[in-house]
Every structure is written in C-alpha cells, then in structure tokens.
PDB file of C-alpha atoms and ligand atoms in Angstrom:
ATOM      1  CA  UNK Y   1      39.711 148.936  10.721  1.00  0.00           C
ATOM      2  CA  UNK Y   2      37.749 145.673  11.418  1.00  0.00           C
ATOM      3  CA  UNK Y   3      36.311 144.929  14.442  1.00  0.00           C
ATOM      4  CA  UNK Y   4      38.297 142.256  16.526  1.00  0.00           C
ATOM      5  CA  UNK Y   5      36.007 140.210  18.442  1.00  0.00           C
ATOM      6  CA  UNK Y   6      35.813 137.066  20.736  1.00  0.00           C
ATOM      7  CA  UNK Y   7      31.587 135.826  20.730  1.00  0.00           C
ATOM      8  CA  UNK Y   8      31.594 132.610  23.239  1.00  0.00           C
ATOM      9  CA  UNK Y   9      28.612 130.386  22.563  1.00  0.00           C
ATOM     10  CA  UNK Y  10      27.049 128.689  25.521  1.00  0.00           C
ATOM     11  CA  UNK Y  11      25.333 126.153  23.429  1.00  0.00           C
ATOM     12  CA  UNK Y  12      22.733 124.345  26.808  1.00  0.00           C
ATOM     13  CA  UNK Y  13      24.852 125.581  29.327  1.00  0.00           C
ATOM     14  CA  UNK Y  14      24.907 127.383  32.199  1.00  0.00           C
ATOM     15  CA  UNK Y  15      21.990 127.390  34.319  1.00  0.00           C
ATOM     16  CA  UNK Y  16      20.437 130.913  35.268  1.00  0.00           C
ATOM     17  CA  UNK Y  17      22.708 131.242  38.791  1.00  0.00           C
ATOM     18  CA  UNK Y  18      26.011 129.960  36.989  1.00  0.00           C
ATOM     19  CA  UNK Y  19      25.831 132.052  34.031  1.00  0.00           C
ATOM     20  CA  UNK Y  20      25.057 135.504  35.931  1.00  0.00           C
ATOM     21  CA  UNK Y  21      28.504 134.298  37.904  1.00  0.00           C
ATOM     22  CA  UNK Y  22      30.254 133.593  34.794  1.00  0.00           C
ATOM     23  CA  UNK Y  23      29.864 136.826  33.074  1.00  0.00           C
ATOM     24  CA  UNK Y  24      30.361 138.428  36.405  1.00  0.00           C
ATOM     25  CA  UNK Y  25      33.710 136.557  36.720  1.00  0.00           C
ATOM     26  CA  UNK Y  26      34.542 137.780  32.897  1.00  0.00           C
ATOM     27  CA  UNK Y  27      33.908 141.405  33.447  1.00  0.00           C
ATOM     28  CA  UNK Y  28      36.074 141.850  36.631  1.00  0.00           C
ATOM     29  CA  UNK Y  29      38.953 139.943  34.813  1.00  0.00           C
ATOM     30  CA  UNK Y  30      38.397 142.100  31.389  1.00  0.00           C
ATOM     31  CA  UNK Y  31      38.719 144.917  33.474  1.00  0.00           C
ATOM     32  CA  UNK Y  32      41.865 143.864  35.317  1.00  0.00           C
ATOM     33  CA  UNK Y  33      43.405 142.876  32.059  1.00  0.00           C
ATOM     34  CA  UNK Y  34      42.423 146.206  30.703  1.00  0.00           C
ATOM     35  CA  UNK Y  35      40.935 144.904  27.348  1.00  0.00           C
ATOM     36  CA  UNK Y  36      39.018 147.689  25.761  1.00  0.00           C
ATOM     37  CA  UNK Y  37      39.850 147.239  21.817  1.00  0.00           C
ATOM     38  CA  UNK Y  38      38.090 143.504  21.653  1.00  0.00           C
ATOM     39  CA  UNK Y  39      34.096 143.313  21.389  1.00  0.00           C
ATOM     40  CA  UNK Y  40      33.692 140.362  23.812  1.00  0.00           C
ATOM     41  CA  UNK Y  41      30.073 138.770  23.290  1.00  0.00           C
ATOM     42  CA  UNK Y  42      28.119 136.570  25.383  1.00  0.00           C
ATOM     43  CA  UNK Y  43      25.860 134.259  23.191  1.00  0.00           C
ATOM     44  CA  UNK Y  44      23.610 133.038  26.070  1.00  0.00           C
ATOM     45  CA  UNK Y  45      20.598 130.657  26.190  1.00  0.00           C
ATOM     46  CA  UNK Y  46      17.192 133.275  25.978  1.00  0.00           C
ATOM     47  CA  UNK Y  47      16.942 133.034  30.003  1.00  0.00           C
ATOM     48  CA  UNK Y  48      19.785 134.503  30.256  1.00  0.00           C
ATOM     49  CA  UNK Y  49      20.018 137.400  28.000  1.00  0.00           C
ATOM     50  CA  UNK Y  50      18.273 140.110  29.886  1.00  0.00           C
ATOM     51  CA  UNK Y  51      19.796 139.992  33.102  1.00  0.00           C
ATOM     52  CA  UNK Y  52      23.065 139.863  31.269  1.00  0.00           C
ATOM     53  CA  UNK Y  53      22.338 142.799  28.601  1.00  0.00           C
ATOM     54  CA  UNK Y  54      21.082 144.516  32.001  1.00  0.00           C
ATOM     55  CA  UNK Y  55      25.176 143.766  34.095  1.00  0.00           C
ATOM     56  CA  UNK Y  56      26.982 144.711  30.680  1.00  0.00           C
ATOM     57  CA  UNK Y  57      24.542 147.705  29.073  1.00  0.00           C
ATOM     58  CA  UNK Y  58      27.013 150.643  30.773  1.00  0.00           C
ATOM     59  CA  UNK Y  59      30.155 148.805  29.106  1.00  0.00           C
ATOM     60  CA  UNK Y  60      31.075 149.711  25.435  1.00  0.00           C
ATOM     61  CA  UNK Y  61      33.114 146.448  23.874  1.00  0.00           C
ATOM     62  CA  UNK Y  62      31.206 143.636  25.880  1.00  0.00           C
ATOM     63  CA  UNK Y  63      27.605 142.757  24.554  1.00  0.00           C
ATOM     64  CA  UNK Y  64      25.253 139.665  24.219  1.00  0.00           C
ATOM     65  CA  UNK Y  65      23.568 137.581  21.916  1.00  0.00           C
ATOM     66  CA  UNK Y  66      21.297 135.356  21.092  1.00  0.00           C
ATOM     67  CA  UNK Y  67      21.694 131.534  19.650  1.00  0.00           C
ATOM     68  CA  UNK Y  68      18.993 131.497  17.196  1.00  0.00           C
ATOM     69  CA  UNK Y  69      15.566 133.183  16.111  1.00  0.00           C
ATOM     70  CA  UNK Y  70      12.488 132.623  14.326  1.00  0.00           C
ATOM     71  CA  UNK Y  71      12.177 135.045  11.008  1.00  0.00           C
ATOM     72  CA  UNK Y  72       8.585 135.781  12.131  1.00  0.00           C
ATOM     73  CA  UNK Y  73       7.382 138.986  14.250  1.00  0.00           C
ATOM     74  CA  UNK Y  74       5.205 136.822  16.649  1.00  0.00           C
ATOM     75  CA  UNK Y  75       2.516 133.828  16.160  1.00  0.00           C
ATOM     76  CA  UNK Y  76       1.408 130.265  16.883  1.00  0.00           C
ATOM     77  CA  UNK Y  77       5.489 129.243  16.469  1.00  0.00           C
ATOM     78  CA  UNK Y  78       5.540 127.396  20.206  1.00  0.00           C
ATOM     79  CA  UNK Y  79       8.810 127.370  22.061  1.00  0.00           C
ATOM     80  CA  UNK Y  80      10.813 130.037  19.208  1.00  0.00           C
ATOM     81  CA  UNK Y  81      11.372 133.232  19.995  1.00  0.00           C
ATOM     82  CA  UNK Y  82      11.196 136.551  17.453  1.00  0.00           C
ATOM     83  CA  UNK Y  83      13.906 138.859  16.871  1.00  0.00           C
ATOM     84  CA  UNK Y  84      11.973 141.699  18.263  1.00  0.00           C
ATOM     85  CA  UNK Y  85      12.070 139.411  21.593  1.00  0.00           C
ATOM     86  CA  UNK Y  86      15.438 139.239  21.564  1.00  0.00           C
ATOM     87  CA  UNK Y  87      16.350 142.607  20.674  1.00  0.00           C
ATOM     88  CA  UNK Y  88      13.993 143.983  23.494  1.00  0.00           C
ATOM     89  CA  UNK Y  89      16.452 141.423  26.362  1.00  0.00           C
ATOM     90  CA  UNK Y  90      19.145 144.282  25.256  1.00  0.00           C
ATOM     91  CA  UNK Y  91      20.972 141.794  22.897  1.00  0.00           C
ATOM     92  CA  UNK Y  92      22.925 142.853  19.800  1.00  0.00           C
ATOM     93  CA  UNK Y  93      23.938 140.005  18.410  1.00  0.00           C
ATOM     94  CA  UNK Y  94      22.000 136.318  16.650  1.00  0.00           C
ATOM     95  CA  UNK Y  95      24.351 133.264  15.998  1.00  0.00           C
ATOM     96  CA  UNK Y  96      22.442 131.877  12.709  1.00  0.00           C
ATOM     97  CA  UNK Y  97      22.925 128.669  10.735  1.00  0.00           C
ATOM     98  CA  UNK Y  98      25.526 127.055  13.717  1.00  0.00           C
ATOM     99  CA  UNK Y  99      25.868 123.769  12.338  1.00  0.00           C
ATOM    100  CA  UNK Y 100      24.665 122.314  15.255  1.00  0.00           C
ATOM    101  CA  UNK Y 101      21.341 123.904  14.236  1.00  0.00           C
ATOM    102  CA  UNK Y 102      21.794 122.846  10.604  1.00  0.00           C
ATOM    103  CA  UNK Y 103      22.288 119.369  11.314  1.00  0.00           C
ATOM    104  CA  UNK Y 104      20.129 118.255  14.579  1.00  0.00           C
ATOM    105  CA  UNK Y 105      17.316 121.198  14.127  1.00  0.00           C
ATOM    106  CA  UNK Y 106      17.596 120.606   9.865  1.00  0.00           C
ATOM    107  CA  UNK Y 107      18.159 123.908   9.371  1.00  0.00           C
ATOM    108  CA  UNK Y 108      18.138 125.072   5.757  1.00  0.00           C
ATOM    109  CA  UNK Y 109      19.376 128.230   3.543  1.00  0.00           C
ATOM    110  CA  UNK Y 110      16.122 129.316   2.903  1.00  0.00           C
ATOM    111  CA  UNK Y 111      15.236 129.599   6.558  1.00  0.00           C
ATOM    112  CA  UNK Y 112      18.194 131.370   6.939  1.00  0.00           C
ATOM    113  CA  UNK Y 113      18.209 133.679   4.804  1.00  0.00           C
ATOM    114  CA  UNK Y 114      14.739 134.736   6.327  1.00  0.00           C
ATOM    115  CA  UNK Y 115      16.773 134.917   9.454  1.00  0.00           C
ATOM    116  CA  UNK Y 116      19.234 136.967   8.277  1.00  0.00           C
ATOM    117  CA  UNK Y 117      16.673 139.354   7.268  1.00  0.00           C
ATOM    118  CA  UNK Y 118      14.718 139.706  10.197  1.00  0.00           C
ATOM    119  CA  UNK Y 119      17.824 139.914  12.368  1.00  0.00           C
ATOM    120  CA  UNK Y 120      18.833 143.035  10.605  1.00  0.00           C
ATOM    121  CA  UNK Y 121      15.599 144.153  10.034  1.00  0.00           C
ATOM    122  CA  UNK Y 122      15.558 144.712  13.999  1.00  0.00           C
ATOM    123  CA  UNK Y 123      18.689 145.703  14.371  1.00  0.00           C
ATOM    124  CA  UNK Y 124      20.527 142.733  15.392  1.00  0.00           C
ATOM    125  CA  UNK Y 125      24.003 141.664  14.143  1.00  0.00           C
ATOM    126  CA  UNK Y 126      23.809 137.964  12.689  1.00  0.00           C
ATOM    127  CA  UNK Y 127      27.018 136.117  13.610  1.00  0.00           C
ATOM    128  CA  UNK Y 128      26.605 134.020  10.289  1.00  0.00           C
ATOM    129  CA  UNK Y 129      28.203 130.521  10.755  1.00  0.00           C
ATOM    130  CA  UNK Y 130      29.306 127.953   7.539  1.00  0.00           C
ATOM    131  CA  UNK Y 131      31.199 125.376   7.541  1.00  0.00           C
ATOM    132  CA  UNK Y 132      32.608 122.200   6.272  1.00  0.00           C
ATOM    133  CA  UNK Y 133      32.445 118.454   7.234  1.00  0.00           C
ATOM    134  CA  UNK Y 134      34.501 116.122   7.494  1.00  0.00           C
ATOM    135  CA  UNK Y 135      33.648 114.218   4.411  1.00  0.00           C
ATOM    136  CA  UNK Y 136      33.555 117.367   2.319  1.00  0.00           C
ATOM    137  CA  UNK Y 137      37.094 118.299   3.575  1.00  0.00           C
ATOM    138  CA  UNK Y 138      38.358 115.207   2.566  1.00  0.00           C
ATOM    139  CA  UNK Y 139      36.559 115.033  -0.644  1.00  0.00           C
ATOM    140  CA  UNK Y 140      38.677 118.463  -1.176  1.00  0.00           C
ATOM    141  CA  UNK Y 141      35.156 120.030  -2.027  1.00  0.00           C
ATOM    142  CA  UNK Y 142      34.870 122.439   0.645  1.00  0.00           C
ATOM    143  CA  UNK Y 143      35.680 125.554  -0.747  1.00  0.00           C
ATOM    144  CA  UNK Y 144      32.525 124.930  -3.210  1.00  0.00           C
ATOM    145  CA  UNK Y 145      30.539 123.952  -0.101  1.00  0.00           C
ATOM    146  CA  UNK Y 146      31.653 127.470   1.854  1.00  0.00           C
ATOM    147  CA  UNK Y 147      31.147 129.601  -1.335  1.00  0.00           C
ATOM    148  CA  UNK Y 148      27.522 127.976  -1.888  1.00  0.00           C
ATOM    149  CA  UNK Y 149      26.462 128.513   2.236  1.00  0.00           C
ATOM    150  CA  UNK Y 150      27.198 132.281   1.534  1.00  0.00           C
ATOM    151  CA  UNK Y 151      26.086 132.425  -1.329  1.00  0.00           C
ATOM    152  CA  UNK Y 152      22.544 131.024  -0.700  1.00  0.00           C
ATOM    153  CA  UNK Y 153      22.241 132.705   2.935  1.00  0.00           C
ATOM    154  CA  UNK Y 154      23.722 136.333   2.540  1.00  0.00           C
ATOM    155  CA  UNK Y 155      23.565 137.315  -0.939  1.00  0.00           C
ATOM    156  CA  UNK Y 156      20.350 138.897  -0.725  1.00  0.00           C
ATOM    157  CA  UNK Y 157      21.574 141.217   1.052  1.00  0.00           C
ATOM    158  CA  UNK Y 158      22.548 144.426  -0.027  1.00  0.00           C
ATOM    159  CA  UNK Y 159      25.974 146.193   0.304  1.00  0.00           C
ATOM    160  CA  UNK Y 160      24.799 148.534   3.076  1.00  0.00           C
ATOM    161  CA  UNK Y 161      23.181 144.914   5.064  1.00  0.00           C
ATOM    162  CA  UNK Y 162      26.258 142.662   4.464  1.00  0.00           C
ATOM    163  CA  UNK Y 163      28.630 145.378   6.251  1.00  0.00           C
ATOM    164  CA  UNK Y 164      26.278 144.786   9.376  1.00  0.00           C
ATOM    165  CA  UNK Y 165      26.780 140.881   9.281  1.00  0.00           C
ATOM    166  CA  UNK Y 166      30.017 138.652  11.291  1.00  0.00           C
ATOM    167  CA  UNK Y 167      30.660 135.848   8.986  1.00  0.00           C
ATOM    168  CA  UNK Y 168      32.347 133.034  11.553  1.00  0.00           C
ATOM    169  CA  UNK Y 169      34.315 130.101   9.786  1.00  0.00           C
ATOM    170  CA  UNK Y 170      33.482 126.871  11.484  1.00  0.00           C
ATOM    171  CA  UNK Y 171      35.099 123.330  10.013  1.00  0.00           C
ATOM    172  CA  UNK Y 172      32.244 120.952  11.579  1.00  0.00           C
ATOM    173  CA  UNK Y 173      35.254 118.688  12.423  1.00  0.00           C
ATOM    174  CA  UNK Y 174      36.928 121.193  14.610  1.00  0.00           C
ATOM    175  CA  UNK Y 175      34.055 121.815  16.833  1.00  0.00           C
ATOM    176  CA  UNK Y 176      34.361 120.628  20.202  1.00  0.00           C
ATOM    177  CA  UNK Y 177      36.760 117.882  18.735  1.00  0.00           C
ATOM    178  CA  UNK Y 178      39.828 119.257  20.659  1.00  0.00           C
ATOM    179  CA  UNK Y 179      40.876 119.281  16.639  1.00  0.00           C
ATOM    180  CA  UNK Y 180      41.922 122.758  15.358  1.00  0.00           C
ATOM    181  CA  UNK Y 181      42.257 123.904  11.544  1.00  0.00           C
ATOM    182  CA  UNK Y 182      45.599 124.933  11.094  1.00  0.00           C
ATOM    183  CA  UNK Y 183      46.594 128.628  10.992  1.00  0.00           C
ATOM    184  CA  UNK Y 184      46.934 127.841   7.402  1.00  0.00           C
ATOM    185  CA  UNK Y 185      43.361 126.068   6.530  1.00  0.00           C
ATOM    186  CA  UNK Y 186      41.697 129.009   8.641  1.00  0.00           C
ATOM    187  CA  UNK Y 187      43.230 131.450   6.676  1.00  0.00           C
ATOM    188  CA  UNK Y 188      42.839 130.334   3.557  1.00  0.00           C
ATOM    189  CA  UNK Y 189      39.118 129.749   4.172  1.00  0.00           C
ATOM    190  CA  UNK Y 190      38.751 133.175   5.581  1.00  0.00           C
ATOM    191  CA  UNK Y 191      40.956 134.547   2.436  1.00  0.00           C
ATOM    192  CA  UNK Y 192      38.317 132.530   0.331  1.00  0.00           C
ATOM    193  CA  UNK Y 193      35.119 134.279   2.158  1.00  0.00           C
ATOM    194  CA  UNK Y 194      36.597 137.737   1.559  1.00  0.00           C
ATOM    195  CA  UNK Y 195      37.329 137.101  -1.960  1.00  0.00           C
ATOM    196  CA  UNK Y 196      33.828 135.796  -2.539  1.00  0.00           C
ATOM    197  CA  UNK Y 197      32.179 139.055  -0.943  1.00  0.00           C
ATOM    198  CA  UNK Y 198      34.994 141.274  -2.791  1.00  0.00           C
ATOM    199  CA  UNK Y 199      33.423 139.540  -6.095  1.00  0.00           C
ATOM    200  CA  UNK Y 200      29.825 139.943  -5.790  1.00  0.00           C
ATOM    201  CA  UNK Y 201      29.817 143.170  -3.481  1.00  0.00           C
ATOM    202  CA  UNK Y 202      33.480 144.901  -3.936  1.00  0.00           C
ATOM    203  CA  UNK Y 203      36.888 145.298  -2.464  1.00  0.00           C
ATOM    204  CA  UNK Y 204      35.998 147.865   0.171  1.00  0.00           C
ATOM    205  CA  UNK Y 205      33.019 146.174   1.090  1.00  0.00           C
ATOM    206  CA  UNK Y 206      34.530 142.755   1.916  1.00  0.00           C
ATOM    207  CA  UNK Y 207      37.399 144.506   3.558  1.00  0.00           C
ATOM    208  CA  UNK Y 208      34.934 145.912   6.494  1.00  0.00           C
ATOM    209  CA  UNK Y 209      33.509 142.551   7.505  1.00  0.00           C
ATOM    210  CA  UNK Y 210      35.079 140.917  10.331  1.00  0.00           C
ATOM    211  CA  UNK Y 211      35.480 136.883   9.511  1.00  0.00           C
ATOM    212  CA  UNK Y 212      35.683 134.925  12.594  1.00  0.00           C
ATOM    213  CA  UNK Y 213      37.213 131.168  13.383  1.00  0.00           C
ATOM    214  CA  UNK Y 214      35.582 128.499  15.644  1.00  0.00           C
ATOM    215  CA  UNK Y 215      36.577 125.038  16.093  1.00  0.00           C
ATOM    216  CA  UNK Y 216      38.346 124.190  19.408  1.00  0.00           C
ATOM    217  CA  UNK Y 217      40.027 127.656  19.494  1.00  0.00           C
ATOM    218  CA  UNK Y 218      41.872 127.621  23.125  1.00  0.00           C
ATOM    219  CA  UNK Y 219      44.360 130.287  24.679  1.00  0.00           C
ATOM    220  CA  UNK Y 220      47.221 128.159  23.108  1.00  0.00           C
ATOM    221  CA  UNK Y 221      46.165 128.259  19.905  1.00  0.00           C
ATOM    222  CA  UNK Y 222      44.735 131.482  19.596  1.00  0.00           C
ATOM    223  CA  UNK Y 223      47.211 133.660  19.308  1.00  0.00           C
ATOM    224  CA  UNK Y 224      48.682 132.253  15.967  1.00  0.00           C
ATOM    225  CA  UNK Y 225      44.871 131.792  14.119  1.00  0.00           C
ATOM    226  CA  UNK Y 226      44.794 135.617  15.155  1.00  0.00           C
ATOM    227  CA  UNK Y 227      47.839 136.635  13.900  1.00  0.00           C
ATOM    228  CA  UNK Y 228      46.437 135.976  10.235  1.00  0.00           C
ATOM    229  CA  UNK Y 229      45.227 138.644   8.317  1.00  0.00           C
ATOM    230  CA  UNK Y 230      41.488 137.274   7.557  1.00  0.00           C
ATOM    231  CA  UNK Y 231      41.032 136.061  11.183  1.00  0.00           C
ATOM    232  CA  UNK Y 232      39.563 138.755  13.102  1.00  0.00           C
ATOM    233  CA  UNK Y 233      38.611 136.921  16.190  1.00  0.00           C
ATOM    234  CA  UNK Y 234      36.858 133.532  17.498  1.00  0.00           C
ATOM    235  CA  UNK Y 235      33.681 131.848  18.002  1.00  0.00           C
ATOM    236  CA  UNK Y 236      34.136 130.122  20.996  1.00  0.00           C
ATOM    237  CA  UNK Y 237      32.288 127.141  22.613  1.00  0.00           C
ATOM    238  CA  UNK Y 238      33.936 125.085  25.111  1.00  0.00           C
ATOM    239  CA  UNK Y 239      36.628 127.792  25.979  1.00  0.00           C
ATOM    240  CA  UNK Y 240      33.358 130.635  26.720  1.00  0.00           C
ATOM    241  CA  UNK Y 241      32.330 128.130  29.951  1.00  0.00           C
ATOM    242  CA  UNK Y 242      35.773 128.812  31.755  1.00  0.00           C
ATOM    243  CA  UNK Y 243      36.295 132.607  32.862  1.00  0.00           C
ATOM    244  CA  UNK Y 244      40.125 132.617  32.449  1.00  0.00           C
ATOM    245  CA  UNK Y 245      40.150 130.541  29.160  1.00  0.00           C
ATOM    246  CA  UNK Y 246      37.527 133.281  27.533  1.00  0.00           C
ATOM    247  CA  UNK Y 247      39.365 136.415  29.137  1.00  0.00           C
ATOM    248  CA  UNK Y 248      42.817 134.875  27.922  1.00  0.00           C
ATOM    249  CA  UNK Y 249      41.369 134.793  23.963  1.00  0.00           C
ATOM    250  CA  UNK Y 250      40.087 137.615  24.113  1.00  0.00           C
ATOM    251  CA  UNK Y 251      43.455 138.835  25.090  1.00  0.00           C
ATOM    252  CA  UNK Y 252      45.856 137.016  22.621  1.00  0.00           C
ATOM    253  CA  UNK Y 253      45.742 139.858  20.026  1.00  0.00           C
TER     254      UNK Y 253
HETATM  255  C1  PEP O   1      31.161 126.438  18.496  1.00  0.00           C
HETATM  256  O1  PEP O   1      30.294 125.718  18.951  1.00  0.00           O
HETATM  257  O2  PEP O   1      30.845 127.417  17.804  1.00  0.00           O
HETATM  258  C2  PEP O   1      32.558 126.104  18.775  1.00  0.00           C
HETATM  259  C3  PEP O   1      33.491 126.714  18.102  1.00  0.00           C
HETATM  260  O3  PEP O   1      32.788 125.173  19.748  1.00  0.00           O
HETATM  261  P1  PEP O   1      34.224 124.730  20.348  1.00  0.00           P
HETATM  262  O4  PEP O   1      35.009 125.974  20.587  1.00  0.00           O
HETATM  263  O5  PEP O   1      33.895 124.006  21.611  1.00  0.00           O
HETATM  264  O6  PEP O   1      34.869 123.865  19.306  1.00  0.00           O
END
C-alpha cells in the first residue's frame, strides 16, 4: 500500500517562536483527531528543523523536512546548507525543484538531479516537485513538459532509489492562486507520472511511489483530489500556516 501523506511547506514563514507553536498546535489536534495512518510532514525553514525533529522524534507518522539543499558535502557555498546538515536537524524529508525555486532561484535539471542524489545518498526522502505553467497548459503541451521534468531529474536513478522518492504534482497556476486543478486534471497528471515510471522502471515499481497534489489544496477541496486513485496526498502551502486547515487535510481521507 502507498503511503498517504499531507507535507505542508512553510515557504518564509513562521518565525522561530510561531512555528514551535504551530507544530505544537498540530500535534495536540492530530492526536485528538486520532490520525495515525497519514505521514504528516513539516517542511520548515532550516531554523526551524531541529527543534521541531527534536518535539516530533518519539511520534511515528509526523516528520520534517527541509525546503531545499546544496548537492555538495560542505565548502565555500555561503548561505546553502548540505544534506548531511539537514539530515543531522533529525529531518527526513527535502522538497527539490519547487517551482518557486526553479523560477526566482533559476533552478535547473541538472542541479537537480545532483540534488536528488545527494538527498538519497544521506538518507533523505526528496519530495520531487514538477509542474506546469500557465502558458504550457494552455498551449495543451504540458504533459510533454511533466514527462521531460521527470525524465531529466529522476531517471538516473535506479529502481531501488526511485521507490525512496515522493513525486508531488504542482500546476504553477494553482499555487497560492486560490485556483485548484480539477479532480480530473490532477488525476490525469498523476495517472500520466505513474505511467511514465511504469515505462522506464515497471508496473510494480511505479505502483509503490506515492504522487502527491499541490496547488491551493484546502479542507474543501481535499477530500475529492484524494478520493482519486493516483492522488496519495497534498503538498500544502498556504493551508500548512493554519493548525485546523492542516489537521483537517490531513484528515479528509
Ligand atoms: C506549494 O507551495 O507547494 C503550494 C501548493 O502552495 P499553496 O497550497 O499555497 O497553493
């Protein structure tokens, strides 16, 4: 069975006082609400993750991670911060290739495939995001463009490596736009990204990776992008800052 999960990405949010109360706030209502079958991740800004890894170390399905790293072990890289760094703050988890990073930090596929590498090289989970657009949705291109950002990021990988990497399916236009893809453009998207793994890895392969959605996911949406059988979960952004809006998606199963 796939892992169901709900990852909420601070983005710059939070300073250090507010986001210790957050995740406080979130564990005391995941507990009340009894939700033990989700993996609930906090993607936190770096000053964060210790103290964080540190309140939710003792709990099995809630984790952290990380927004980004640098594919290098240490060096003269001012103001990144190595995998190894990250891992050691108790995270699990690296959100690569956001397209926030791609297009204000220029991100590019070969830097992320390095960073894809060195994630799993330490033992971190990449939480691999693609996505489309605007233009390239309405240009009716961006299956091509979704097939070519896994392509050129993952498939150096390995079977054994892919099954150890979250693919999340973000539509650039849906992210913090208010606009959502419809249950039926998310799942064929996520249909598409398992098809593409069953063809260059194989059936069984493809099957264990859990595809996420992000793009102005909310408690009343969720329920229905969840329901589909490629959506295993959400990448969250503006719904991760509010305790009961997180809590609630990661309880609409
Ligand atoms: C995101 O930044 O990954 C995201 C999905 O943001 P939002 O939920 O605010 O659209």
């Amino acid at each position: 069975m796939r892992k169901k999960i709900i990852a909420g990405n601070w983005k710059m949010h939070k300073t250090y006082k507010e986001g210790i109360a957050l995740v406080e706030d979130c564990i005391k209502l995941a507990e009340k609400e009894k939700i033990k079958e989700v993996e609930i991740i906090f993607c936190t800004p770096f000053i964060h993750l210790r103290k964080i890894s540190k309140l939710t170390d003792n709990i099995k399905h809630i984790n952290t991670g990380a927004q980004n790293c640098h594919w290098e072990e240490q060096g003269a890289f001012t103001g990144e911060i190595s995998c190894s760094m990250i891992k050691s703050c108790g995270a699990a988890y690296v959100i690569l290739g956001h397209s926030e990073r791609r297009q204000y930090f220029n991100e590019t596929h070969e830097q992320l495939t390095k960073k894809v590498t060195a994630a799993l090289k330490h033992d971190l989970t990449p939480i691999f995001c693609c996505g489309e657009p605007l233009e390239i949705r309405e240009a009716n291109t961006h299956i091509e463009l979704i097939g070519k950002q896994i392509r050129e990021s993952l498939f150096h990988l390995d079977k054994e490596m892919i099954t150890k990497v979250v693919i999340a399916y973000e539509p650039v236009w849906a992210i913090g736009t208010g606009k959502t893809a419809t249950t039926e453009q998310a799942q064929e998207m996520h249909a598409f990204i398992r098809k593409t793994l069953a063809h260059h890895y194989d059936f069984e392969t493809a099957e264990s990776i859990s595809i996420l959605y992000g793009g102005s996911c909310k408690p009343s949406n969720a329920k229905e992008l969840f329901s589909q059988p490629d959506v295993d979960g959400g990448l969250i952004g503006g719904a991760a800052l509010q305790v009961e809006d997180f809590i609630a998606l990661a309880n609409s199963f």
